[in-house]
PDB file of C-alpha atoms and ligand atoms in Angstrom:
ATOM      1  CA  MET A   1       0.000   0.000   0.000  1.00 43.00           C
ATOM      2  CA  THR A   2       1.512   3.341  -1.050  1.00 51.00           C
ATOM      3  CA  ASP A   3      -1.145   5.572   0.554  1.00 74.00           C
ATOM      4  CA  ASP A   4      -0.223   6.924   3.969  1.00 91.00           C
ATOM      5  CA  ARG A   5      -3.768   6.267   5.195  1.00 95.00           C
ATOM      6  CA  LEU A   6      -5.331   2.946   5.878  1.00 97.00           C
ATOM      7  CA  LEU A   7      -8.877   1.796   6.473  1.00 98.00           C
ATOM      8  CA  ALA A   8      -9.708  -1.630   7.912  1.00 98.00           C
ATOM      9  CA  LEU A   9     -13.111  -3.158   8.551  1.00 98.00           C
ATOM     10  CA  LEU A  10     -14.334  -5.614  11.164  1.00 98.00           C
ATOM     11  CA  ASP A  11     -14.599  -8.467   8.678  1.00 97.00           C
ATOM     12  CA  GLY A  12     -10.814  -8.308   8.383  1.00 98.00           C
ATOM     13  CA  THR A  13     -10.700  -6.618   4.971  1.00 98.00           C
ATOM     14  CA  LEU A  14      -9.030  -3.381   3.960  1.00 98.00           C
ATOM     15  CA  ALA A  15     -11.076  -0.701   2.245  1.00 98.00           C
ATOM     16  CA  ASP A  16     -10.059   2.278   0.128  1.00 97.00           C
ATOM     17  CA  PRO A  17      -9.695   5.231   2.560  1.00 96.00           C
ATOM     18  CA  ALA A  18     -10.552   7.602  -0.304  1.00 95.00           C
ATOM     19  CA  VAL A  19     -14.043   6.091  -0.662  1.00 95.00           C
ATOM     20  CA  PRO A  20     -16.746   7.397   1.714  1.00 94.00           C
ATOM     21  CA  LEU A  21     -17.777   4.903   4.378  1.00 96.00           C
ATOM     22  CA  VAL A  22     -20.013   6.748   6.843  1.00 96.00           C
ATOM     23  CA  ARG A  23     -23.539   7.889   5.936  1.00 95.00           C
ATOM     24  CA  ALA A  24     -24.921  11.334   6.521  1.00 95.00           C
ATOM     25  CA  GLY A  25     -27.191  10.849   9.520  1.00 95.00           C
ATOM     26  CA  ASP A  26     -24.700   8.662  11.355  1.00 97.00           C
ATOM     27  CA  LEU A  27     -25.062   9.707  14.995  1.00 98.00           C
ATOM     28  CA  GLY A  28     -21.304   9.575  15.401  1.00 97.00           C
ATOM     29  CA  LEU A  29     -21.102  12.459  12.929  1.00 96.00           C
ATOM     30  CA  MET A  30     -24.271  14.246  14.000  1.00 97.00           C
ATOM     31  CA  ARG A  31     -23.729  14.092  17.770  1.00 96.00           C
ATOM     32  CA  GLY A  32     -20.256  12.699  18.436  1.00 97.00           C
ATOM     33  CA  ASP A  33     -22.174   9.686  19.738  1.00 98.00           C
ATOM     34  CA  GLY A  34     -19.695   6.854  19.695  1.00 98.00           C
ATOM     35  CA  VAL A  35     -16.436   5.641  21.148  1.00 98.00           C
ATOM     36  CA  PHE A  36     -12.866   5.292  19.969  1.00 98.00           C
ATOM     37  CA  GLU A  37      -9.397   4.107  20.866  1.00 98.00           C
ATOM     38  CA  THR A  38      -6.044   5.041  19.382  1.00 98.00           C
ATOM     39  CA  VAL A  39      -3.548   2.191  19.282  1.00 98.00           C
ATOM     40  CA  LEU A  40       0.131   2.649  18.484  1.00 98.00           C
ATOM     41  CA  VAL A  41       1.432   0.035  16.049  1.00 98.00           C
ATOM     42  CA  GLU A  42       5.177  -0.219  15.913  1.00 97.00           C
ATOM     43  CA  HIS A  43       7.213  -2.971  14.257  1.00 94.00           C
ATOM     44  CA  ALA A  44       3.927  -4.707  13.483  1.00 94.00           C
ATOM     45  CA  VAL A  45       2.980  -4.842  17.191  1.00 96.00           C
ATOM     46  CA  PRO A  46      -0.315  -3.186  18.193  1.00 97.00           C
ATOM     47  CA  ARG A  47       0.736  -2.008  21.627  1.00 98.00           C
ATOM     48  CA  GLU A  48      -1.470  -2.742  24.651  1.00 98.00           C
ATOM     49  CA  LEU A  49      -4.245  -4.023  22.398  1.00 98.00           C
ATOM     50  CA  ASP A  50      -5.955  -5.982  25.206  1.00 98.00           C
ATOM     51  CA  ALA A  51      -6.125  -2.852  27.377  1.00 98.00           C
ATOM     52  CA  HIS A  52      -7.419  -0.764  24.470  1.00 98.00           C
ATOM     53  CA  LEU A  53     -10.143  -3.312  23.691  1.00 98.00           C
ATOM     54  CA  ASP A  54     -11.113  -3.477  27.372  1.00 98.00           C
ATOM     55  CA  ARG A  55     -11.395   0.306  27.485  1.00 98.00           C
ATOM     56  CA  LEU A  56     -13.386   0.356  24.234  1.00 98.00           C
ATOM     57  CA  ALA A  57     -15.836  -2.080  25.838  1.00 98.00           C
ATOM     58  CA  ARG A  58     -16.048   0.049  28.987  1.00 97.00           C
ATOM     59  CA  SER A  59     -16.676   3.223  26.974  1.00 97.00           C
ATOM     60  CA  ALA A  60     -19.300   1.453  24.852  1.00 97.00           C
ATOM     61  CA  ALA A  61     -21.097   0.221  27.979  1.00 97.00           C
ATOM     62  CA  LEU A  62     -21.176   3.740  29.436  1.00 95.00           C
ATOM     63  CA  LEU A  63     -22.731   5.052  26.215  1.00 96.00           C
ATOM     64  CA  GLY A  64     -25.245   2.203  26.124  1.00 96.00           C
ATOM     65  CA  LEU A  65     -23.771   0.832  22.904  1.00 97.00           C
ATOM     66  CA  PRO A  66     -23.690  -2.900  22.178  1.00 96.00           C
ATOM     67  CA  PRO A  67     -20.539  -4.610  23.507  1.00 97.00           C
ATOM     68  CA  PRO A  68     -17.765  -4.567  20.876  1.00 97.00           C
ATOM     69  CA  ASP A  69     -16.821  -8.012  19.564  1.00 97.00           C
ATOM     70  CA  PRO A  70     -13.155  -8.440  20.580  1.00 98.00           C
ATOM     71  CA  ALA A  71     -12.545 -11.154  17.948  1.00 98.00           C
ATOM     72  CA  ALA A  72     -13.818  -8.877  15.183  1.00 98.00           C
ATOM     73  CA  TRP A  73     -11.676  -5.984  16.395  1.00 98.00           C
ATOM     74  CA  ARG A  74      -8.611  -8.211  16.569  1.00 98.00           C
ATOM     75  CA  ARG A  75      -9.297  -9.319  12.988  1.00 98.00           C
ATOM     76  CA  CYS A  76      -9.622  -5.700  11.943  1.00 98.00           C
ATOM     77  CA  VAL A  77      -6.406  -4.661  13.716  1.00 98.00           C
ATOM     78  CA  ALA A  78      -4.534  -7.649  12.258  1.00 98.00           C
ATOM     79  CA  ALA A  79      -5.653  -6.599   8.762  1.00 98.00           C
ATOM     80  CA  ALA A  80      -4.495  -3.048   9.399  1.00 98.00           C
ATOM     81  CA  VAL A  81      -1.118  -4.180  10.739  1.00 97.00           C
ATOM     82  CA  ALA A  82      -0.590  -6.551   7.806  1.00 97.00           C
ATOM     83  CA  GLY A  83      -1.690  -3.916   5.302  1.00 96.00           C
ATOM     84  CA  TRP A  84       0.463  -1.075   6.619  1.00 95.00           C
ATOM     85  CA  GLY A  85       3.762  -2.142   5.051  1.00 87.00           C
ATOM     86  CA  ARG A  86       5.572   1.088   5.910  1.00 88.00           C
ATOM     87  CA  PRO A  87       8.388   1.557   8.417  1.00 86.00           C
ATOM     88  CA  ASP A  88       6.700   4.480  10.206  1.00 89.00           C
ATOM     89  CA  GLU A  89       4.756   4.025  13.403  1.00 96.00           C
ATOM     90  CA  LEU A  90       1.059   3.672  12.705  1.00 98.00           C
ATOM     91  CA  SER A  91      -1.504   5.537  14.757  1.00 98.00           C
ATOM     92  CA  LEU A  92      -4.539   3.295  14.433  1.00 98.00           C
ATOM     93  CA  THR A  93      -7.860   4.690  15.603  1.00 98.00           C
ATOM     94  CA  LEU A  94     -10.638   2.190  16.268  1.00 98.00           C
ATOM     95  CA  VAL A  95     -14.013   3.886  15.890  1.00 98.00           C
ATOM     96  CA  CYS A  96     -17.473   2.653  16.779  1.00 98.00           C
ATOM     97  CA  THR A  97     -20.391   5.039  16.378  1.00 98.00           C
ATOM     98  CA  ARG A  98     -24.054   4.614  17.230  1.00 98.00           C
ATOM     99  CA  GLY A  99     -24.619   4.576  13.490  1.00 97.00           C
ATOM    100  CA  THR A 100     -27.960   5.486  12.011  1.00 95.00           C
ATOM    101  CA  ALA A 101     -30.255   3.806  14.564  1.00 94.00           C
ATOM    102  CA  PRO A 102     -30.615   5.448  17.998  1.00 92.00           C
ATOM    103  CA  ASP A 103     -31.088   2.014  19.592  1.00 91.00           C
ATOM    104  CA  GLY A 104     -27.572   1.003  18.542  1.00 88.00           C
ATOM    105  CA  THR A 105     -28.696  -1.810  16.223  1.00 91.00           C
ATOM    106  CA  ALA A 106     -26.805  -0.394  13.223  1.00 92.00           C
ATOM    107  CA  THR A 107     -23.426   0.735  14.544  1.00 96.00           C
ATOM    108  CA  THR A 108     -20.641   1.908  12.273  1.00 98.00           C
ATOM    109  CA  ALA A 109     -17.213   0.476  13.008  1.00 98.00           C
ATOM    110  CA  PHE A 110     -13.821   0.736  11.359  1.00 98.00           C
ATOM    111  CA  ALA A 111     -10.143   1.313  12.056  1.00 98.00           C
ATOM    112  CA  TYR A 112      -8.422   4.259  10.412  1.00 98.00           C
ATOM    113  CA  GLY A 113      -4.665   4.513  10.431  1.00 98.00           C
ATOM    114  CA  ILE A 114      -2.207   7.291   9.684  1.00 97.00           C
ATOM    115  CA  PRO A 115       1.508   7.682  10.454  1.00 97.00           C
ATOM    116  CA  VAL A 116       2.375   9.250  13.817  1.00 97.00           C
ATOM    117  CA  SER A 117       2.979  12.891  12.943  1.00 96.00           C
ATOM    118  CA  PRO A 118       6.535  14.251  12.732  1.00 96.00           C
ATOM    119  CA  ARG A 119       5.525  16.912  15.278  1.00 97.00           C
ATOM    120  CA  ARG A 120       4.408  14.321  17.816  1.00 98.00           C
ATOM    121  CA  ARG A 121       7.695  12.466  17.324  1.00 97.00           C
ATOM    122  CA  GLN A 122       9.664  15.674  17.713  1.00 98.00           C
ATOM    123  CA  LEU A 123       7.844  16.624  20.932  1.00 98.00           C
ATOM    124  CA  ARG A 124       8.692  13.212  22.378  1.00 98.00           C
ATOM    125  CA  ARG A 125      12.354  14.183  21.948  1.00 97.00           C
ATOM    126  CA  THR A 126      12.261  17.843  22.982  1.00 98.00           C
ATOM    127  CA  GLY A 127       9.580  17.697  25.659  1.00 98.00           C
ATOM    128  CA  VAL A 128       6.695  20.152  25.804  1.00 98.00           C
ATOM    129  CA  ALA A 129       5.760  23.505  27.234  1.00 98.00           C
ATOM    130  CA  ALA A 130       2.335  22.989  28.830  1.00 98.00           C
ATOM    131  CA  LEU A 131      -0.326  25.350  30.087  1.00 98.00           C
ATOM    132  CA  SER A 132      -2.709  24.368  32.838  1.00 98.00           C
ATOM    133  CA  LEU A 133      -6.316  24.922  31.798  1.00 98.00           C
ATOM    134  CA  GLU A 134      -9.353  24.759  34.049  1.00 95.00           C
ATOM    135  CA  ARG A 135     -11.788  22.047  33.087  1.00 92.00           C
ATOM    136  CA  GLY A 136     -14.295  23.743  35.330  1.00 84.00           C
ATOM    137  CA  LEU A 137     -16.064  20.731  36.741  1.00 79.00           C
ATOM    138  CA  ASP A 138     -15.958  19.606  40.312  1.00 82.00           C
ATOM    139  CA  PRO A 139     -14.426  16.096  40.339  1.00 77.00           C
ATOM    140  CA  GLY A 140     -17.103  15.170  42.906  1.00 81.00           C
ATOM    141  CA  LEU A 141     -19.600  15.335  40.043  1.00 87.00           C
ATOM    142  CA  VAL A 142     -18.106  12.298  38.377  1.00 86.00           C
ATOM    143  CA  GLY A 143     -19.928   9.773  40.532  1.00 86.00           C
ATOM    144  CA  ARG A 144     -23.116  11.830  40.685  1.00 90.00           C
ATOM    145  CA  ALA A 145     -23.359  12.658  36.973  1.00 91.00           C
ATOM    146  CA  PRO A 146     -22.370   9.687  34.806  1.00 89.00           C
ATOM    147  CA  TRP A 147     -24.072  11.333  31.811  1.00 92.00           C
ATOM    148  CA  LEU A 148     -21.183  13.806  31.656  1.00 92.00           C
ATOM    149  CA  LEU A 149     -19.061  10.894  30.411  1.00 93.00           C
ATOM    150  CA  HIS A 150     -15.938  12.028  32.179  1.00 91.00           C
ATOM    151  CA  GLY A 151     -13.249   9.402  31.875  1.00 91.00           C
ATOM    152  CA  VAL A 152     -14.960   7.891  28.836  1.00 95.00           C
ATOM    153  CA  LYS A 153     -13.282   7.878  25.424  1.00 98.00           C
ATOM    154  CA  SER A 154     -16.289   9.106  23.483  1.00 97.00           C
ATOM    155  CA  LEU A 155     -16.092  10.691  20.040  1.00 98.00           C
ATOM    156  CA  SER A 156     -17.073  14.032  21.612  1.00 96.00           C
ATOM    157  CA  TYR A 157     -13.498  15.327  21.673  1.00 96.00           C
ATOM    158  CA  ALA A 158     -14.167  18.808  20.285  1.00 96.00           C
ATOM    159  CA  VAL A 159     -13.434  20.327  23.726  1.00 96.00           C
ATOM    160  CA  ASN A 160     -10.121  18.467  23.951  1.00 97.00           C
ATOM    161  CA  MET A 161      -9.176  19.600  20.439  1.00 98.00           C
ATOM    162  CA  ALA A 162     -10.179  23.186  21.246  1.00 98.00           C
ATOM    163  CA  ALA A 163      -7.982  23.109  24.356  1.00 98.00           C
ATOM    164  CA  THR A 164      -5.058  21.910  22.265  1.00 98.00           C
ATOM    165  CA  ARG A 165      -5.581  24.673  19.696  1.00 98.00           C
ATOM    166  CA  TYR A 166      -5.916  27.225  22.487  1.00 98.00           C
ATOM    167  CA  VAL A 167      -2.555  26.389  24.068  1.00 98.00           C
ATOM    168  CA  GLU A 168      -0.885  26.314  20.661  1.00 98.00           C
ATOM    169  CA  GLU A 169      -2.230  29.802  19.968  1.00 98.00           C
ATOM    170  CA  GLN A 170      -0.580  30.862  23.237  1.00 98.00           C
ATOM    171  CA  GLY A 171       2.746  29.450  22.025  1.00 98.00           C
ATOM    172  CA  ALA A 172       2.668  26.291  24.170  1.00 98.00           C
ATOM    173  CA  ASP A 173       2.589  22.657  23.018  1.00 98.00           C
ATOM    174  CA  ASP A 174       0.137  20.871  25.273  1.00 98.00           C
ATOM    175  CA  ALA A 175      -2.397  21.372  28.042  1.00 98.00           C
ATOM    176  CA  ILE A 176      -2.945  19.977  31.510  1.00 98.00           C
ATOM    177  CA  PHE A 177      -6.546  20.187  32.698  1.00 98.00           C
ATOM    178  CA  THR A 178      -7.134  21.086  36.330  1.00 97.00           C
ATOM    179  CA  ALA A 179     -10.170  20.942  38.608  1.00 94.00           C
ATOM    180  CA  PRO A 180     -11.513  24.148  40.220  1.00 92.00           C
ATOM    181  CA  ASP A 181      -9.494  23.405  43.390  1.00 92.00           C
ATOM    182  CA  GLY A 182      -6.298  23.082  41.316  1.00 93.00           C
ATOM    183  CA  THR A 183      -6.162  19.292  41.372  1.00 95.00           C
ATOM    184  CA  VAL A 184      -4.329  17.989  38.315  1.00 97.00           C
ATOM    185  CA  LEU A 185      -6.539  15.981  35.963  1.00 97.00           C
ATOM    186  CA  GLU A 186      -5.094  14.964  32.580  1.00 98.00           C
ATOM    187  CA  GLY A 187      -4.013  16.318  29.202  1.00 98.00           C
ATOM    188  CA  PRO A 188      -6.549  16.611  26.360  1.00 98.00           C
ATOM    189  CA  THR A 189      -5.026  13.449  24.861  1.00 98.00           C
ATOM    190  CA  SER A 190      -2.708  12.207  27.599  1.00 98.00           C
ATOM    191  CA  THR A 191      -2.304  11.087  31.197  1.00 98.00           C
ATOM    192  CA  VAL A 192      -0.215  13.110  33.665  1.00 98.00           C
ATOM    193  CA  VAL A 193       2.540  11.186  35.467  1.00 98.00           C
ATOM    194  CA  VAL A 194       4.686  12.798  38.155  1.00 98.00           C
ATOM    195  CA  ALA A 195       8.002  11.468  39.485  1.00 98.00           C
ATOM    196  CA  HIS A 196       9.332  12.289  42.923  1.00 98.00           C
ATOM    197  CA  GLY A 197      12.224  10.272  44.318  1.00 97.00           C
ATOM    198  CA  ASP A 198      11.436   6.659  43.537  1.00 97.00           C
ATOM    199  CA  VAL A 199       7.672   7.268  43.361  1.00 98.00           C
ATOM    200  CA  LEU A 200       5.565   7.647  40.215  1.00 98.00           C
ATOM    201  CA  ARG A 201       2.070   9.081  40.661  1.00 98.00           C
ATOM    202  CA  THR A 202      -0.952   9.630  38.476  1.00 98.00           C
ATOM    203  CA  THR A 203      -4.452  11.001  38.974  1.00 98.00           C
ATOM    204  CA  PRO A 204      -7.119   8.448  39.982  1.00 97.00           C
ATOM    205  CA  ALA A 205      -9.861   7.632  37.459  1.00 95.00           C
ATOM    206  CA  SER A 206     -12.390   8.480  40.196  1.00 93.00           C
ATOM    207  CA  LEU A 207     -11.618  12.162  39.500  1.00 94.00           C
ATOM    208  CA  GLY A 208     -13.028  11.805  35.985  1.00 94.00           C
ATOM    209  CA  VAL A 209      -9.899  11.148  33.967  1.00 96.00           C
ATOM    210  CA  LEU A 210      -9.503   8.475  31.334  1.00 97.00           C
ATOM    211  CA  PRO A 211      -7.496   5.552  32.745  1.00 97.00           C
ATOM    212  CA  GLY A 212      -4.436   5.543  30.450  1.00 98.00           C
ATOM    213  CA  THR A 213      -3.210   2.355  28.821  1.00 98.00           C
ATOM    214  CA  THR A 214       0.289   3.808  28.391  1.00 98.00           C
ATOM    215  CA  GLN A 215       0.420   4.995  32.003  1.00 98.00           C
ATOM    216  CA  ALA A 216      -0.689   1.540  33.183  1.00 98.00           C
ATOM    217  CA  ALA A 217       1.979  -0.107  31.005  1.00 98.00           C
ATOM    218  CA  LEU A 218       4.623   2.306  32.281  1.00 98.00           C
ATOM    219  CA  PHE A 219       3.610   1.728  35.900  1.00 98.00           C
ATOM    220  CA  ALA A 220       3.759  -2.053  35.439  1.00 98.00           C
ATOM    221  CA  ALA A 221       7.273  -1.835  33.973  1.00 98.00           C
ATOM    222  CA  ALA A 222       8.393   0.717  36.576  1.00 98.00           C
ATOM    223  CA  GLU A 223       7.053  -1.291  39.491  1.00 98.00           C
ATOM    224  CA  ALA A 224       8.894  -4.366  38.227  1.00 97.00           C
ATOM    225  CA  ALA A 225      12.043  -2.216  38.128  1.00 97.00           C
ATOM    226  CA  GLY A 226      11.660  -1.115  41.768  1.00 98.00           C
ATOM    227  CA  TRP A 227       9.666   2.116  41.524  1.00 98.00           C
ATOM    228  CA  GLN A 228       6.717   2.721  43.813  1.00 98.00           C
ATOM    229  CA  VAL A 229       3.625   3.573  41.827  1.00 98.00           C
ATOM    230  CA  ARG A 230       0.645   5.418  43.231  1.00 98.00           C
ATOM    231  CA  THR A 231      -2.722   6.537  41.946  1.00 98.00           C
ATOM    232  CA  GLU A 232      -3.651   9.523  44.076  1.00 97.00           C
ATOM    233  CA  PRO A 233      -4.627  13.185  43.664  1.00 97.00           C
ATOM    234  CA  ILE A 234      -1.858  15.506  42.478  1.00 98.00           C
ATOM    235  CA  SER A 235      -1.833  19.237  43.236  1.00 97.00           C
ATOM    236  CA  ALA A 236      -0.458  22.034  41.064  1.00 94.00           C
ATOM    237  CA  ALA A 237       2.289  22.546  43.689  1.00 96.00           C
ATOM    238  CA  ASP A 238       3.275  18.876  43.276  1.00 97.00           C
ATOM    239  CA  LEU A 239       4.012  19.543  39.603  1.00 98.00           C
ATOM    240  CA  HIS A 240       6.440  22.344  40.429  1.00 97.00           C
ATOM    241  CA  ALA A 241       8.136  20.330  43.194  1.00 97.00           C
ATOM    242  CA  ALA A 242       8.480  17.141  41.132  1.00 98.00           C
ATOM    243  CA  ASP A 243      11.652  15.608  39.729  1.00 98.00           C
ATOM    244  CA  GLY A 244       9.722  15.190  36.502  1.00 98.00           C
ATOM    245  CA  VAL A 245       6.291  15.752  35.002  1.00 98.00           C
ATOM    246  CA  PHE A 246       5.355  13.595  32.026  1.00 99.00           C
ATOM    247  CA  LEU A 247       2.480  13.207  29.602  1.00 99.00           C
ATOM    248  CA  THR A 248       1.829   9.649  28.497  1.00 98.00           C
ATOM    249  CA  SER A 249      -0.344   8.260  25.738  1.00 98.00           C
ATOM    250  CA  ALA A 250      -0.045   5.917  22.785  1.00 98.00           C
ATOM    251  CA  GLY A 251       1.139   8.901  20.753  1.00 98.00           C
ATOM    252  CA  HIS A 252       3.087  10.786  23.432  1.00 98.00           C
ATOM    253  CA  LYS A 253       4.783   7.621  24.760  1.00 98.00           C
ATOM    254  CA  VAL A 254       6.598   9.342  27.681  1.00 98.00           C
ATOM    255  CA  THR A 255       6.890  13.044  26.866  1.00 98.00           C
ATOM    256  CA  ARG A 256       8.411  15.301  29.495  1.00 98.00           C
ATOM    257  CA  VAL A 257       6.932  18.660  30.406  1.00 98.00           C
ATOM    258  CA  HIS A 258       9.875  21.075  30.538  1.00 98.00           C
ATOM    259  CA  THR A 259       7.871  24.248  31.121  1.00 98.00           C
ATOM    260  CA  LEU A 260       4.582  24.731  32.934  1.00 98.00           C
ATOM    261  CA  ASP A 261       2.629  27.981  32.683  1.00 98.00           C
ATOM    262  CA  GLY A 262       5.806  29.750  31.594  1.00 98.00           C
ATOM    263  CA  THR A 263       7.926  28.430  34.484  1.00 98.00           C
ATOM    264  CA  ARG A 264      10.803  26.118  33.660  1.00 98.00           C
ATOM    265  CA  LEU A 265      10.505  22.824  35.575  1.00 98.00           C
ATOM    266  CA  ARG A 266      13.423  20.773  36.892  1.00 97.00           C
ATOM    267  CA  ASP A 267      15.405  19.188  34.047  1.00 97.00           C
ATOM    268  CA  SER A 268      13.950  15.709  33.683  1.00 98.00           C
ATOM    269  CA  SER A 269      15.512  14.688  30.379  1.00 98.00           C
ATOM    270  CA  ALA A 270      17.529  11.811  31.889  1.00 98.00           C
ATOM    271  CA  LEU A 271      14.493  10.627  33.847  1.00 98.00           C
ATOM    272  CA  ALA A 272      12.319  10.835  30.730  1.00 98.00           C
ATOM    273  CA  ALA A 273      14.808   8.708  28.802  1.00 98.00           C
ATOM    274  CA  HIS A 274      14.863   6.189  31.658  1.00 98.00           C
ATOM    275  CA  LEU A 275      11.055   5.956  31.808  1.00 98.00           C
ATOM    276  CA  ALA A 276      10.849   5.718  28.016  1.00 98.00           C
ATOM    277  CA  ARG A 277      13.278   2.782  28.124  1.00 97.00           C
ATOM    278  CA  LEU A 278      11.200   1.118  30.844  1.00 98.00           C
ATOM    279  CA  LEU A 279       8.093   1.484  28.689  1.00 98.00           C
ATOM    280  CA  GLU A 280       9.906   0.154  25.608  1.00 97.00           C
ATOM    281  CA  SER A 281      11.066  -2.873  27.621  1.00 96.00           C
ATOM    282  CA  ARG A 282       7.494  -4.152  27.368  1.00 95.00           C
ATOM    283  CA  TYR A 283       7.967  -4.480  23.612  1.00 94.00           C
ATOM    284  CA  PRO A 284      11.217  -6.461  23.336  1.00 78.00           C
ATOM    285  CA  ASN A 285      11.241  -6.161  19.593  1.00 68.00           C
ATOM    286  CA  ARG A 286      11.993  -2.504  20.044  1.00 51.00           C
ATOM    287  CA  ALA A 287      14.981  -2.723  22.368  1.00 40.00           C
ATOM    288  CA  VAL A 288      17.594  -2.394  19.638  1.00 41.00           C
ATOM    289  CA  HIS A 289      16.050   0.768  18.233  1.00 41.00           C
ATOM    290  CA  SER A 290      15.926   4.306  19.541  1.00 40.00           C
ATOM    291  CA  CYS A 291      13.052   5.258  21.841  1.00 38.00           C
ATOM    292  CA  ASN A 292      11.634   7.854  19.500  1.00 41.00           C
TER     293      ASN A 292
HETATM  294  N1  PLP B   1      -6.469  10.947  28.686  1.00 94.03           N
HETATM  295  C1  PLP B   1      -7.130  11.343  27.578  1.00 94.03           C
HETATM  296  C2  PLP B   1      -8.195  12.386  27.721  1.00 94.03           C
HETATM  297  C3  PLP B   1      -6.830  10.799  26.329  1.00 94.03           C
HETATM  298  O1  PLP B   1      -7.512  11.188  25.241  1.00 94.03           O
HETATM  299  C4  PLP B   1      -5.788   9.843  26.230  1.00 94.03           C
HETATM  300  C5  PLP B   1      -5.435   9.246  24.939  1.00 94.03           C
HETATM  301  O2  PLP B   1      -5.799   9.734  23.892  1.00 94.03           O
HETATM  302  C6  PLP B   1      -5.110   9.467  27.381  1.00 94.03           C
HETATM  303  C7  PLP B   1      -5.480  10.029  28.601  1.00 94.03           C
HETATM  304  C8  PLP B   1      -3.988   8.458  27.321  1.00 94.03           C
HETATM  305  O3  PLP B   1      -4.474   7.194  26.983  1.00 94.03           O
HETATM  306  P1  PLP B   1      -3.565   6.090  26.313  1.00 94.03           P
HETATM  307  O4  PLP B   1      -2.340   5.960  27.144  1.00 94.03           O
HETATM  308  O5  PLP B   1      -4.401   4.886  26.358  1.00 94.03           O
HETATM  309  O6  PLP B   1      -3.253   6.544  24.921  1.00 94.03           O
END
């Protein structure tokens, strides 16, 4: 395949990404009513696929969509991986919308892949300047108001994309959402991880953040290597006092935050490289290559 886009279907076939697939009226388009996952495929390995499929199922359940068929998704991902045939990392987004029937009996599902962008790869190397942005919702609401879909990977990501554009307009690279009391939540497309001494911390899902597959993979590798790992609330002051602040996601891998709200943070480049190596150690295939 020479195209740098790829479209795979749940029956395990590839389709032409230039040919329209979704109908006008699809509730995923009309209302952002659907769920997605973005899986990093590197050296033909779809990383953390089990965790991504589990999270897809959890998101679908919270939207009242039918449970995704894991075998069909695996077939679809396998077709995408086999059809990629390029050396670049593939960012593979699995999409399931409510489709054209409100009762979820005619869902639309596909996987769409593109190369990881050069900018994302560059930011992994340089680190990012981040701005903290208020998300404006009391984390206590999460349990009381499940309809807000906090911590769910729904297709309604316009707010997250707007936050990213906003910080870029201000000359920064990424955002960190905070609660009204200053508690650190997550990035628009990433999990926040903080290192202090031999402890790695991240925000608990109970505060309405998406449980990160990359963060979980990093914590598993770090714990095996002797780090303590904790899921507990993080304050803004903790970010400034930390040995390192990192954003993790399938695309970010482990990206350090070098500047927060215009203030330079402690230099964590060596720590970032160490954590990136720990993460890569889960994918042995990768050990002989660079981390970026
Ligand atoms: N939090 C949000 C809001 C996200 O959108 C993402 C990924 O896109 C993450 C966290 C990190 O998740 P993962 O590590 O599974 O990519």
